[in-house]
Each structure stands twice: as C-alpha cells, then as structure tokens.
PDB file of C-alpha atoms in Angstrom:
ATOM      1  CA  MET G 618      34.443 -15.316 -13.971  1.00  0.00           C
ATOM      2  CA  GLU G 619      33.868 -12.018 -15.744  1.00  0.00           C
ATOM      3  CA  ASN G 620      32.645 -11.893 -19.298  1.00  0.00           C
ATOM      4  CA  PRO G 621      35.622 -11.117 -21.605  1.00  0.00           C
ATOM      5  CA  GLU G 622      33.433  -8.765 -23.656  1.00  0.00           C
ATOM      6  CA  LYS G 623      32.665  -5.407 -22.148  1.00  0.00           C
ATOM      7  CA  PRO G 624      28.982  -4.972 -21.358  1.00  0.00           C
ATOM      8  CA  ASN G 625      27.270  -2.247 -23.350  1.00  0.00           C
ATOM      9  CA  ILE G 626      26.456   0.155 -20.537  1.00  0.00           C
ATOM     10  CA  ARG G 627      25.972   3.872 -20.026  1.00  0.00           C
ATOM     11  CA  LEU G 628      26.144   5.935 -16.886  1.00  0.00           C
ATOM     12  CA  LEU G 629      22.879   7.847 -16.766  1.00  0.00           C
ATOM     13  CA  PRO G 630      22.761  10.965 -14.587  1.00  0.00           C
ATOM     14  CA  THR G 631      20.058  10.612 -11.945  1.00  0.00           C
ATOM     15  CA  MET G 632      18.233  13.605 -13.466  1.00  0.00           C
ATOM     16  CA  GLU G 633      17.642  11.505 -16.592  1.00  0.00           C
ATOM     17  CA  VAL G 634      15.858   8.980 -14.375  1.00  0.00           C
ATOM     18  CA  VAL G 635      13.609  11.664 -12.927  1.00  0.00           C
ATOM     19  CA  ILE G 636      12.364  12.764 -16.361  1.00  0.00           C
ATOM     20  CA  ASN G 637      11.979   9.262 -17.869  1.00  0.00           C
ATOM     21  CA  GLU G 638       8.934   7.633 -16.258  1.00  0.00           C
ATOM     22  CA  GLN G 639       9.698   4.042 -17.357  1.00  0.00           C
ATOM     23  CA  LEU G 640      13.303   4.239 -16.191  1.00  0.00           C
ATOM     24  CA  LYS G 641      12.184   5.895 -12.957  1.00  0.00           C
ATOM     25  CA  ASN G 642       9.873   2.921 -12.278  1.00  0.00           C
ATOM     26  CA  GLU G 643      12.653   0.386 -12.997  1.00  0.00           C
ATOM     27  CA  VAL G 644      15.125   2.206 -10.738  1.00  0.00           C
ATOM     28  CA  SER G 645      12.495   2.546  -7.990  1.00  0.00           C
ATOM     29  CA  LYS G 646      11.914  -1.230  -8.079  1.00  0.00           C
ATOM     30  CA  MET G 647      15.669  -1.866  -7.898  1.00  0.00           C
ATOM     31  CA  ILE G 648      16.049   0.517  -4.955  1.00  0.00           C
ATOM     32  CA  ALA G 649      13.065  -0.963  -3.113  1.00  0.00           C
ATOM     33  CA  LYS G 650      14.471  -4.474  -3.497  1.00  0.00           C
ATOM     34  CA  TYR G 651      18.028  -3.667  -2.422  1.00  0.00           C
ATOM     35  CA  LYS G 652      17.782  -0.507  -0.299  1.00  0.00           C
ATOM     36  CA  GLY G 653      19.204  -2.137   2.815  1.00  0.00           C
ATOM     37  CA  HIS G 654      22.342  -3.250   0.987  1.00  0.00           C
ATOM     38  CA  PHE G 655      24.058   0.003   0.195  1.00  0.00           C
ATOM     39  CA  ALA G 656      24.074   3.638   1.268  1.00  0.00           C
ATOM     40  CA  LEU G 657      24.387   4.801  -2.351  1.00  0.00           C
ATOM     41  CA  LEU G 658      20.774   3.691  -2.849  1.00  0.00           C
ATOM     42  CA  SER G 659      19.376   6.022  -0.234  1.00  0.00           C
ATOM     43  CA  GLY G 660      18.253   9.525  -1.054  1.00  0.00           C
ATOM     44  CA  LEU G 661      18.305   9.122  -4.822  1.00  0.00           C
ATOM     45  CA  ASN G 662      16.296  12.314  -5.314  1.00  0.00           C
ATOM     46  CA  MET G 663      18.076  14.376  -2.658  1.00  0.00           C
ATOM     47  CA  LEU G 664      20.189  17.322  -3.737  1.00  0.00           C
ATOM     48  CA  ASP G 665      23.595  16.816  -2.185  1.00  0.00           C
ATOM     49  CA  THR G 666      27.271  16.888  -3.068  1.00  0.00           C
ATOM     50  CA  MET G 667      27.221  13.401  -4.500  1.00  0.00           C
ATOM     51  CA  LYS G 668      27.389  12.863  -8.229  1.00  0.00           C
ATOM     52  CA  ARG G 669      25.286   9.760  -8.869  1.00  0.00           C
ATOM     53  CA  TYR G 670      24.688   7.764 -11.994  1.00  0.00           C
ATOM     54  CA  ILE G 671      22.608   4.754 -12.889  1.00  0.00           C
ATOM     55  CA  ILE G 672      24.603   1.891 -14.415  1.00  0.00           C
ATOM     56  CA  TYR G 673      22.311   1.126 -17.334  1.00  0.00           C
ATOM     57  CA  ASP G 674      22.605  -1.970 -19.540  1.00  0.00           C
ATOM     58  CA  VAL G 675      21.774  -0.658 -23.005  1.00  0.00           C
ATOM     59  CA  ASP G 676      21.263  -4.098 -24.583  1.00  0.00           C
ATOM     60  CA  GLN G 677      18.901  -5.335 -21.862  1.00  0.00           C
ATOM     61  CA  ALA G 678      17.346  -1.881 -21.349  1.00  0.00           C
ATOM     62  CA  ARG G 679      17.522  -2.054 -17.562  1.00  0.00           C
ATOM     63  CA  PRO G 680      19.417  -0.548 -14.643  1.00  0.00           C
ATOM     64  CA  VAL G 681      22.016  -2.868 -13.118  1.00  0.00           C
ATOM     65  CA  GLY G 682      23.453  -0.639 -10.409  1.00  0.00           C
ATOM     66  CA  LEU G 683      24.516   2.757  -9.159  1.00  0.00           C
ATOM     67  CA  ILE G 684      27.867   4.530  -9.154  1.00  0.00           C
ATOM     68  CA  GLY G 685      29.149   7.932  -8.196  1.00  0.00           C
ATOM     69  CA  TRP G 686      31.369   9.982  -5.931  1.00  0.00           C
ATOM     70  CA  VAL G 687      31.191  12.518  -3.152  1.00  0.00           C
ATOM     71  CA  GLY G 688      33.625  15.166  -2.089  1.00  0.00           C
ATOM     72  CA  PRO G 689      35.691  17.977  -3.508  1.00  0.00           C
ATOM     73  CA  PRO G 690      37.749  17.772  -6.713  1.00  0.00           C
ATOM     74  CA  GLU G 691      40.891  17.617  -4.567  1.00  0.00           C
ATOM     75  CA  GLU G 692      39.875  14.245  -3.109  1.00  0.00           C
ATOM     76  CA  ALA G 693      36.828  12.511  -4.544  1.00  0.00           C
ATOM     77  CA  ASP G 694      35.456   9.450  -2.736  1.00  0.00           C
ATOM     78  CA  PRO G 695      33.887   7.033  -5.235  1.00  0.00           C
ATOM     79  CA  SER G 696      31.399   4.260  -4.504  1.00  0.00           C
ATOM     80  CA  TRP G 697      29.294   1.845  -6.489  1.00  0.00           C
ATOM     81  CA  TRP G 698      26.848  -0.974  -6.177  1.00  0.00           C
ATOM     82  CA  VAL G 699      25.834  -3.639  -8.723  1.00  0.00           C
ATOM     83  CA  ARG G 700      22.767  -5.863  -8.404  1.00  0.00           C
ATOM     84  CA  PRO G 701      23.769  -9.284  -7.055  1.00  0.00           C
ATOM     85  CA  GLU G 702      22.395 -11.054 -10.134  1.00  0.00           C
ATOM     86  CA  SER G 703      24.482  -8.786 -12.395  1.00  0.00           C
ATOM     87  CA  ARG G 704      27.811  -9.348 -10.661  1.00  0.00           C
ATOM     88  CA  GLN G 705      30.733 -11.253 -12.191  1.00  0.00           C
ATOM     89  CA  LYS G 706      29.630 -10.207 -15.681  1.00  0.00           C
ATOM     90  CA  GLY G 707      31.929  -7.224 -16.232  1.00  0.00           C
ATOM     91  CA  TYR G 708      29.472  -4.496 -15.210  1.00  0.00           C
ATOM     92  CA  GLY G 709      31.579  -3.283 -12.291  1.00  0.00           C
ATOM     93  CA  LYS G 710      34.781  -3.137 -14.302  1.00  0.00           C
ATOM     94  CA  ARG G 711      33.182  -1.302 -17.195  1.00  0.00           C
ATOM     95  CA  ALA G 712      31.302   1.041 -14.843  1.00  0.00           C
ATOM     96  CA  VAL G 713      34.483   2.100 -13.015  1.00  0.00           C
ATOM     97  CA  GLU G 714      36.166   2.752 -16.385  1.00  0.00           C
ATOM     98  CA  LEU G 715      33.308   5.058 -17.337  1.00  0.00           C
ATOM     99  CA  LEU G 716      33.336   6.614 -13.868  1.00  0.00           C
ATOM    100  CA  ALA G 717      37.062   7.386 -14.176  1.00  0.00           C
ATOM    101  CA  GLU G 718      36.385   9.127 -17.492  1.00  0.00           C
ATOM    102  CA  GLU G 719      33.475  11.098 -16.014  1.00  0.00           C
ATOM    103  CA  MET G 720      35.470  12.106 -12.946  1.00  0.00           C
ATOM    104  CA  TYR G 721      38.267  13.313 -15.214  1.00  0.00           C
ATOM    105  CA  ARG G 722      35.796  15.323 -17.352  1.00  0.00           C
ATOM    106  CA  GLN G 723      34.307  16.868 -14.192  1.00  0.00           C
ATOM    107  CA  GLY G 724      37.718  18.127 -13.059  1.00  0.00           C
ATOM    108  CA  ILE G 725      38.457  15.669 -10.272  1.00  0.00           C
ATOM    109  CA  GLN G 726      42.139  15.941  -9.379  1.00  0.00           C
ATOM    110  CA  LYS G 727      42.584  12.987  -7.058  1.00  0.00           C
ATOM    111  CA  ILE G 728      40.779   9.918  -5.771  1.00  0.00           C
ATOM    112  CA  LYS G 729      40.641   9.483  -1.995  1.00  0.00           C
ATOM    113  CA  LYS G 730      43.365   7.184  -0.700  1.00  0.00           C
ATOM    114  CA  ASP G 731      41.254   5.100   1.683  1.00  0.00           C
ATOM    115  CA  ILE G 732      38.027   4.121  -0.075  1.00  0.00           C
ATOM    116  CA  LEU G 733      35.579   2.378   2.268  1.00  0.00           C
ATOM    117  CA  ILE G 734      34.660  -1.138   1.236  1.00  0.00           C
ATOM    118  CA  ASP G 735      31.246  -2.116   2.605  1.00  0.00           C
ATOM    119  CA  THR G 736      30.434  -5.639   1.470  1.00  0.00           C
ATOM    120  CA  GLU G 737      28.840  -8.726   2.954  1.00  0.00           C
ATOM    121  CA  THR G 738      31.429 -11.379   2.044  1.00  0.00           C
ATOM    122  CA  GLU G 739      35.188 -11.722   1.709  1.00  0.00           C
ATOM    123  CA  GLY G 740      34.754 -12.563  -1.981  1.00  0.00           C
ATOM    124  CA  GLU G 741      32.964  -9.264  -2.526  1.00  0.00           C
ATOM    125  CA  ASP G 742      35.804  -7.478  -0.682  1.00  0.00           C
ATOM    126  CA  VAL G 743      38.346  -8.995  -3.078  1.00  0.00           C
ATOM    127  CA  ALA G 744      36.265  -7.971  -6.105  1.00  0.00           C
ATOM    128  CA  SER G 745      35.831  -4.444  -4.712  1.00  0.00           C
ATOM    129  CA  ARG G 746      39.566  -4.059  -4.125  1.00  0.00           C
ATOM    130  CA  ARG G 747      40.184  -5.165  -7.705  1.00  0.00           C
ATOM    131  CA  LEU G 748      37.700  -2.576  -8.969  1.00  0.00           C
ATOM    132  CA  ILE G 749      39.336   0.154  -6.870  1.00  0.00           C
ATOM    133  CA  ARG G 750      42.717  -0.675  -8.415  1.00  0.00           C
ATOM    134  CA  HIS G 751      41.174  -0.654 -11.878  1.00  0.00           C
ATOM    135  CA  LEU G 752      39.478   2.714 -11.241  1.00  0.00           C
ATOM    136  CA  ARG G 753      42.736   4.268 -10.011  1.00  0.00           C
ATOM    137  CA  LYS G 754      44.715   2.875 -12.942  1.00  0.00           C
ATOM    138  CA  ARG G 755      42.245   4.216 -15.506  1.00  0.00           C
ATOM    139  CA  PHE G 756      41.910   7.603 -13.788  1.00  0.00           C
ATOM    140  CA  ASN G 757      45.675   8.035 -13.389  1.00  0.00           C
ATOM    141  CA  SER G 758      46.263   7.136 -17.038  1.00  0.00           C
ATOM    142  CA  LEU G 759      43.847   9.908 -18.055  1.00  0.00           C
ATOM    143  CA  LEU G 760      45.647  12.401 -15.809  1.00  0.00           C
ATOM    144  CA  LYS G 761      49.065  11.405 -17.176  1.00  0.00           C
ATOM    145  CA  ARG G 762      47.871  11.723 -20.761  1.00  0.00           C
ATOM    146  CA  SER G 763      46.576  15.222 -20.112  1.00  0.00           C
ATOM    147  CA  ARG G 764      49.881  16.312 -18.544  1.00  0.00           C
ATOM    148  CA  GLY G 765      51.707  15.205 -21.649  1.00  0.00           C
TER     149      GLY G 765
END
C-alpha cells in the first residue's frame, strides 16, 4: 500500500550527479547493485537523446531511482525505475507527476501510445500500468490548462 503522504523528492538532472562527488558515489552504488534490472541504468554518463533524472529523496538524502524519456517532442517515450526497497511508498507516483511537469516544461507535445513495460512480476506490471495512467492524466491536464 502506498504512503498517503507524497514523498519529498526532486528529480535531479544527471549532470548534477556528475558534479556532486557524494551523490555520484551513491548513484554509482545504486547502479552497480541493480544494473541488470533496467536499461535506464546503463550508460548514465553517455550523451544521447534521453533526458534522465535521478529520483532523489530529499528527507533521506539518497537516490531512490531513475526516470526520464527518449524521443522527439512529438512522441516522447518515458521510462522509470525505482529501487525494490523503495517501492510501494509513493516514490513512483510522485516521480511521474514531476516527470509530467518536466516534460511539459521541455516542450513535449505527446506521450508515446505504447509504452514498454519491462518488469519481473505481474504485480509490478499492474503497478507500472497504474503509473502510466497517472503520468498521462497529469501530463494531459497540464496541456489542457495551457490551451485554455
């Protein structure tokens, strides 16, 4: 069951990780531990078309996952990953809310229709589908508000 209070998180651009040595070490440990679980963890320092952010728990001062998108503004393809021990605590829901806001600020016009779900269990699939719906709802509400 998710925590009814929203976790106090920020989405940190990966460049912020590169210049902050302590955060870089924490993210490196997280990536080393979970690298085989998710493609978003690979190539953290590579320059590519993906916008990547660290999901950072401000209160606990630690990274709890990664989130971002790839693709053109006409059809962005979002993805995310949350540490297994941080799941079911509201991090995913809050992170996709912040991602929707960031995508809107960056000029994304549409979210890809068929977002790949790459999980290990059926329960994770259900949670991912819920997060996709939540992301779309938040993003579409921002678009509607801007159109008046």
